[in-house]
Coordinates of C-alpha atoms in Angstrom, one line a residue:
X10 CA -18.4 -19.5 -11.0
X11 CA -21.7 -18.6 -9.2
X12 CA -20.3 -19.9 -5.9
X13 CA -17.3 -17.7 -6.3
X14 CA -19.6 -14.7 -6.8
X15 CA -20.9 -15.1 -3.2
X16 CA -17.5 -14.1 -1.9
X17 CA -18.2 -10.5 -3.1
X18 CA -22.1 -10.7 -3.0
X19 CA -22.7 -8.6 0.0
X20 CA -26.5 -8.4 -0.7
X21 CA -26.7 -12.2 -0.9
X22 CA -28.8 -12.4 -4.0
X23 CA -26.4 -14.4 -6.3
X24 CA -25.2 -11.5 -8.5
X25 CA -23.0 -8.4 -8.3
X26 CA -25.4 -5.5 -8.2
X27 CA -25.6 -1.9 -7.1
X28 CA -25.6 -2.7 -3.5
X29 CA -22.3 -4.5 -3.8
X30 CA -20.8 -1.5 -5.7
X31 CA -22.1 0.8 -3.0
X32 CA -20.7 -1.3 -0.3
X33 CA -17.2 -0.9 -1.6
X34 CA -17.5 2.5 -3.4
X35 CA -18.9 4.3 -0.4
X36 CA -15.8 3.5 1.6
X37 CA -13.3 4.9 -1.0
X38 CA -11.8 8.4 -1.3
X39 CA -12.3 9.1 2.4
X40 CA -15.8 7.4 2.5
X41 CA -19.3 8.9 2.8
X42 CA -19.1 11.4 5.7
X43 CA -22.9 11.5 6.4
X44 CA -24.5 8.2 5.3
X45 CA -28.2 8.5 4.6
X46 CA -30.7 5.7 5.4
X47 CA -33.9 7.1 3.8
X48 CA -34.2 6.4 0.1
X49 CA -37.1 6.4 -2.4
X50 CA -38.1 7.1 -6.0
X51 CA -39.3 5.4 -9.1
X52 CA -37.7 4.4 -12.4
X53 CA -39.6 4.1 -15.7
X54 CA -38.6 2.8 -19.1
X55 CA -39.8 4.5 -22.3
X56 CA -39.2 3.9 -26.0
X57 CA -39.0 6.7 -28.5
X58 CA -41.2 4.8 -31.0
X59 CA -44.5 2.9 -30.7
X60 CA -44.8 1.6 -34.3
X61 CA -41.5 0.1 -35.3
X62 CA -40.3 -1.1 -38.7
X63 CA -37.6 -3.6 -39.4
X64 CA -34.3 -1.9 -39.5
X65 CA -35.4 1.0 -37.3
X66 CA -33.2 2.3 -34.5
X67 CA -35.1 2.4 -31.2
X68 CA -33.9 4.3 -28.1
X69 CA -35.1 3.2 -24.7
X70 CA -34.7 5.8 -22.0
X71 CA -34.3 4.9 -18.3
X72 CA -36.0 7.7 -16.3
X73 CA -35.8 8.7 -12.7
X74 CA -38.7 10.2 -10.9
X75 CA -38.8 11.9 -7.5
X76 CA -35.5 10.3 -6.3
X77 CA -34.5 10.9 -2.7
X78 CA -31.0 10.2 -1.5
X79 CA -30.1 7.7 -4.2
X80 CA -26.4 6.6 -4.0
X81 CA -26.7 3.6 -6.3
X82 CA -29.3 1.9 -8.4
X83 CA -29.8 -1.2 -10.5
X84 CA -32.3 -2.8 -12.8
X85 CA -32.6 -5.8 -15.2
X86 CA -34.3 -5.3 -18.7
X87 CA -35.1 -8.3 -20.8
X88 CA -36.1 -7.9 -24.5
X89 CA -37.2 -10.5 -27.1
X90 CA -34.0 -11.2 -29.1
X91 CA -36.1 -12.1 -32.2
X92 CA -37.4 -8.6 -32.2
X93 CA -34.5 -6.4 -31.0
X94 CA -30.8 -6.4 -30.7
X95 CA -28.2 -4.1 -29.2
X96 CA -27.0 -1.4 -31.6
X97 CA -23.7 -1.0 -29.8
X98 CA -22.8 -4.5 -28.4
X99 CA -21.5 -7.1 -30.8
X100 CA -23.8 -10.2 -30.6
X101 CA -25.6 -8.4 -27.8
X102 CA -22.7 -8.9 -25.4
X103 CA -21.1 -6.0 -23.5
X104 CA -18.9 -6.9 -20.6
X105 CA -15.9 -4.6 -20.8
X106 CA -18.0 -1.4 -21.7
X107 CA -21.4 -0.4 -20.7
X108 CA -24.3 -1.1 -23.1
X109 CA -25.9 2.2 -21.9
X110 CA -25.2 5.8 -22.6
X111 CA -25.2 7.5 -19.2
X112 CA -27.4 10.6 -19.1
X113 CA -26.4 14.0 -17.6
X114 CA -28.3 13.0 -14.4
X115 CA -25.8 10.2 -13.8
X116 CA -22.7 11.8 -15.2
X117 CA -19.7 10.9 -13.0
X118 CA -21.3 7.8 -11.5
X119 CA -19.6 4.4 -11.7
X120 CA -21.3 2.4 -14.4
X121 CA -20.9 -1.4 -14.2
X122 CA -23.8 -2.2 -16.5
X123 CA -23.5 -5.3 -18.6
X124 CA -25.5 -7.1 -21.4
X125 CA -25.7 -10.7 -22.7
X126 CA -28.2 -13.2 -24.0
X127 CA -30.3 -15.6 -22.0
X128 CA -33.1 -18.1 -22.3
X129 CA -36.1 -18.1 -20.0
X130 CA -38.9 -20.7 -20.3
X131 CA -37.6 -21.6 -23.8
X132 CA -37.7 -18.0 -25.0
X133 CA -34.5 -16.1 -26.0
X134 CA -33.9 -12.6 -24.7
X135 CA -31.3 -9.9 -24.8
X136 CA -30.4 -9.2 -21.1
X137 CA -29.3 -5.8 -19.9
X138 CA -28.3 -5.3 -16.3
X139 CA -27.8 -1.7 -15.2
X140 CA -25.7 -1.0 -12.2
X141 CA -24.7 2.6 -11.2
X142 CA -23.0 3.9 -8.0
X143 CA -21.4 7.1 -6.8
X144 CA -17.9 6.8 -5.3
X145 CA -16.8 8.2 -1.9
X146 CA -18.7 11.3 -0.7
X147 CA -20.1 12.2 -4.0
X148 CA -23.9 12.2 -4.8
X149 CA -26.7 11.4 -4.0
X150 CA -29.2 11.7 -6.9
X151 CA -32.2 13.9 -6.0
X152 CA -35.3 14.6 -8.1
X153 CA -36.0 13.7 -11.8
X154 CA -33.7 13.0 -14.8
X155 CA -32.6 10.5 -17.5
X156 CA -30.4 7.8 -16.0
X157 CA -29.3 6.3 -19.2
X158 CA -30.4 5.4 -22.8
X159 CA -29.8 2.4 -24.9
X160 CA -29.8 2.0 -28.7
X161 CA -31.5 -1.0 -30.3
X162 CA -32.0 -2.3 -33.8
X163 CA -35.4 -3.7 -34.9
X164 CA -35.1 -7.2 -36.5
X165 CA -38.7 -7.2 -37.5
X166 CA -41.8 -4.9 -37.5
X167 CA -42.9 -4.5 -33.9
X168 CA -46.2 -3.3 -32.4
X169 CA -45.2 -4.1 -28.8
X170 CA -41.6 -4.1 -27.5
X171 CA -42.7 -6.1 -24.5
X172 CA -40.1 -5.1 -21.9
X173 CA -39.6 -7.5 -18.9
X174 CA -38.3 -5.7 -15.8
X175 CA -36.6 -7.1 -12.6
X176 CA -34.6 -5.8 -9.7
X177 CA -35.6 -2.2 -10.2
X178 CA -34.1 -0.8 -7.0
X179 CA -32.5 2.3 -5.5
X180 CA -30.0 2.2 -2.6
X181 CA -28.9 4.9 -0.1
X182 CA -25.3 5.5 1.0
X183 CA -26.3 3.9 4.3
X184 CA -27.3 0.7 2.6
X185 CA -31.0 0.9 2.6
X186 CA -32.7 -0.7 -0.5
X187 CA -36.1 0.3 -1.9
X188 CA -38.2 -1.0 -4.7
X189 CA -38.2 1.6 -7.5
X190 CA -40.7 -0.1 -9.8
X191 CA -42.8 2.5 -11.7
X192 CA -46.3 2.8 -10.3
X193 CA -48.9 4.2 -12.7
X194 CA -50.9 5.7 -9.9
X195 CA -47.8 7.4 -8.4
X196 CA -48.6 5.5 -5.1
X197 CA -46.2 5.6 -2.2
X198 CA -43.2 3.4 -2.3
X199 CA -42.9 0.5 0.1
X200 CA -40.4 1.1 2.8
X201 CA -36.8 0.2 1.9
X202 CA -35.2 -2.7 3.7
X203 CA -31.6 -3.7 4.3
X204 CA -30.4 -7.1 3.2
X205 CA -31.5 -9.8 5.6
X206 CA -34.5 -7.9 6.8
X207 CA -38.1 -7.3 5.7
X208 CA -40.7 -9.7 4.1
X209 CA -38.2 -11.3 1.7
X210 CA -34.8 -11.2 3.4
X211 CA -31.7 -12.3 1.6
X212 CA -30.4 -15.6 2.6
X213 CA -27.5 -16.1 0.3
X214 CA -29.3 -18.8 -1.6
X215 CA -31.5 -18.3 -4.6
X216 CA -34.9 -19.9 -3.9
X217 CA -36.3 -19.0 -7.3
X218 CA -34.1 -19.2 -10.5
X219 CA -33.5 -15.8 -12.0
X220 CA -33.3 -15.0 -15.7
X221 CA -29.8 -15.6 -16.9
X222 CA -29.1 -18.6 -14.7
X223 CA -29.0 -20.8 -17.8
X224 CA -27.9 -20.1 -21.4
X225 CA -26.3 -16.8 -20.4
X226 CA -23.7 -15.4 -22.7
X227 CA -21.5 -12.5 -21.5
X228 CA -23.0 -12.1 -18.0
X229 CA -21.3 -15.1 -16.4
X230 CA -18.0 -14.3 -18.0
X231 CA -17.8 -10.9 -16.2
X232 CA -18.3 -12.4 -12.8
X233 CA -14.7 -13.4 -12.5
X234 CA -13.5 -10.0 -13.3
X235 CA -16.0 -8.4 -10.8
X236 CA -14.8 -10.9 -8.2
X237 CA -11.3 -9.7 -8.6
X238 CA -12.6 -6.1 -8.3
X239 CA -14.0 -6.8 -4.9
X240 CA -11.0 -8.6 -3.5
X241 CA -10.1 -6.6 -0.5
X242 CA -6.5 -5.8 -1.7
X243 CA -7.6 -4.5 -5.1
X244 CA -11.0 -3.1 -4.7
X245 CA -10.1 0.5 -4.2
X246 CA -7.6 0.7 -7.0
X247 CA -9.8 -1.0 -9.5
X248 CA -12.9 1.1 -8.8
X249 CA -10.9 4.3 -9.0
X250 CA -9.3 3.2 -12.3
X251 CA -12.8 2.3 -13.7
X252 CA -14.2 5.6 -12.6
X253 CA -11.5 7.6 -14.3
X254 CA -11.9 5.6 -17.5
X255 CA -15.5 6.8 -17.7
X256 CA -14.7 10.5 -17.1

């Protein structure tokens, strides 16, 4: 299954992410007329509660800060599955529908977010992978706003949610990728790089196993569907259909 993903994995990182969505979506509906290369910004994750009791509903907000020319974005959020479970995805698995509620800031964007369960170093996690992209000449995101929220149920009393974050990135319509990890000091972002360039270029081979490679439920199952999406003959129609379904 993972070898098949490479046929549609334009960013050469072993998964279908926001760059792959952007690569196709930016060419639809007449395409982006004035592609932008510059892109920057930060993304933070905040919970509406700090002291959580068993049975509580917890809302995590995904927040955008100082975005510049963001056409697409992605992030991975891992949460301890003994502490929290999705309030909207049966058995923590959402593959047909997004586990997130899009905010007004991202209204109208294509949402290919998924969720599942995974095991990393013997620990069990709920895995949420967020992937959002504009289509055609729409966008980009500028400034601050709420990207999305996710509803969770507490399975026990919790003092520390313990979010694990990976792949927090923003992408321009010209294909530039920038790290969007939140920096407490508000420091400047490192320059964005295109796949295959920079200090850690994509090679098409995973050198370090990523969370979800083993014991993943739901995430692998959606890869075949996404592969069909990115087949040249059906890419345009499927993305337009998915976009209308979310409007």
